[in-house]
Short mmCIF file of C-alpha atoms in Angstrom, two decimals:
data_model
loop_
_atom_site.label_atom_id
_atom_site.label_comp_id
_atom_site.label_asym_id
_atom_site.label_seq_id
_atom_site.Cartn_x
_atom_site.Cartn_y
_atom_site.Cartn_z
CA MET U 26 -11.73 -17.50 9.46
CA PHE U 27 -11.35 -14.23 7.60
CA ALA U 28 -14.10 -13.30 5.13
CA VAL U 29 -11.92 -10.98 3.04
CA SER U 30 -8.96 -12.15 0.98
CA ILE U 31 -5.51 -10.81 1.79
CA GLU U 32 -5.34 -9.04 -1.57
CA ASP U 33 -8.69 -7.28 -1.06
CA SER U 34 -7.76 -6.38 2.50
CA ILE U 35 -4.45 -4.81 1.46
CA ASN U 36 -6.12 -2.89 -1.37
CA ARG U 37 -8.69 -1.47 1.05
CA ILE U 38 -6.06 -0.58 3.64
CA LEU U 39 -3.80 1.24 1.19
CA LYS U 40 -6.65 3.09 -0.55
CA THR U 41 -8.15 4.33 2.72
CA PRO U 42 -6.62 7.57 4.04
CA LEU U 43 -5.20 7.10 7.53
CA GLY U 44 -7.54 8.56 10.14
CA SER U 45 -10.58 8.75 7.87
CA ARG U 46 -12.56 6.08 9.74
CA VAL U 47 -14.11 7.43 12.91
CA MET U 48 -14.16 4.21 14.93
CA ARG U 49 -10.81 2.96 13.54
CA PRO U 50 -8.39 5.93 13.45
CA LEU U 51 -5.34 3.68 12.82
CA TYR U 52 -6.93 2.02 9.78
CA GLY U 53 -5.59 3.05 6.38
CA SER U 54 -2.34 4.42 5.03
CA LYS U 55 -0.58 7.70 4.38
CA LEU U 56 -0.20 6.98 0.65
CA TYR U 57 -2.81 9.65 -0.08
CA GLU U 58 -0.17 12.23 0.93
CA LEU U 59 1.87 11.25 -2.13
CA ARG U 60 -0.78 12.11 -4.71
CA ASP U 61 0.45 14.49 -7.39
CA ARG U 62 4.05 14.17 -6.21
CA GLN U 63 6.96 13.65 -8.55
CA PHE U 64 7.89 9.98 -8.98
CA ASP U 65 11.47 10.00 -7.69
CA GLU U 66 13.56 8.30 -5.01
CA ARG U 67 11.91 10.26 -2.20
CA PHE U 68 8.47 9.16 -3.44
CA LYS U 69 9.62 5.53 -3.54
CA THR U 70 11.11 5.72 -0.05
CA LEU U 71 8.00 7.28 1.51
CA ALA U 72 5.63 4.96 -0.35
CA THR U 73 7.57 1.91 0.81
CA LYS U 74 7.52 3.17 4.41
CA TYR U 75 3.78 3.90 4.31
CA ILE U 76 3.00 0.48 2.81
CA PHE U 77 5.06 -1.39 5.42
CA GLU U 78 3.48 0.60 8.27
CA ALA U 79 -0.12 0.25 7.09
CA ILE U 80 0.06 -3.49 6.48
CA LYS U 81 1.89 -4.16 9.74
CA VAL U 82 -0.77 -2.34 11.77
CA ASN U 83 -3.88 -3.49 9.88
CA GLU U 84 -3.27 -6.93 8.35
CA PRO U 85 -2.10 -9.50 10.93
CA ARG U 86 -2.13 -12.44 8.48
CA VAL U 87 0.96 -11.36 6.50
CA GLN U 88 4.11 -9.28 6.50
CA VAL U 89 5.62 -7.30 3.65
CA GLU U 90 8.89 -8.60 2.30
CA GLU U 91 9.52 -6.14 -0.54
CA VAL U 92 7.87 -3.32 -2.48
CA ASN U 93 8.56 -2.50 -6.12
CA PHE U 94 7.08 0.08 -8.44
CA LYS U 95 5.83 0.08 -11.98
CA LEU U 96 5.18 3.39 -13.72
CA GLU U 97 2.76 3.33 -16.62
CA PRO U 98 4.23 6.02 -18.89
CA ILE U 99 1.14 6.95 -20.89
CA SER U 100 -1.26 7.37 -17.96
CA GLY U 101 1.38 8.30 -15.39
CA LYS U 102 -0.18 5.83 -12.97
CA VAL U 103 2.08 4.24 -10.36
CA VAL U 104 1.45 0.58 -9.56
CA PHE U 105 2.75 -0.81 -6.28
CA LEU U 106 3.95 -4.42 -6.43
CA ILE U 107 3.91 -5.76 -2.89
CA TYR U 108 5.63 -9.06 -2.16
CA LEU U 109 4.54 -10.78 1.03
CA THR U 110 6.34 -13.28 3.23
CA ASN U 111 3.73 -15.95 2.38
CA GLN U 112 4.93 -15.80 -1.27
CA GLU U 113 1.88 -13.84 -2.49
CA GLU U 114 2.18 -10.78 -4.70
CA VAL U 115 -0.37 -7.98 -4.41
CA GLU U 116 -0.70 -5.25 -7.02
CA VAL U 117 -2.24 -1.94 -5.96
CA SER U 118 -2.90 1.03 -8.22
CA ASN U 119 -4.96 4.24 -8.20
CA VAL U 120 -4.03 5.08 -4.63
#
């Protein structure tokens, strides 16, 4: 049995820069590369790719079905809405 919930696991994976863990070089995501980038179609495409890749490699319990984005206009924060094949929705922000 897993000790960490799927939501917590995905949050940790996406907020950890890929390659930053010495004993687990494949753990994490490349979302950190998108910090301070303009929120446009290229950003959305790369973010979606990085989310799919990171979850596929690091979270065997689920698969990503769809990724949507929510931009908070006042703070400029991007929130990732990740829909999983098990019908769960995970929200990740401050990546």
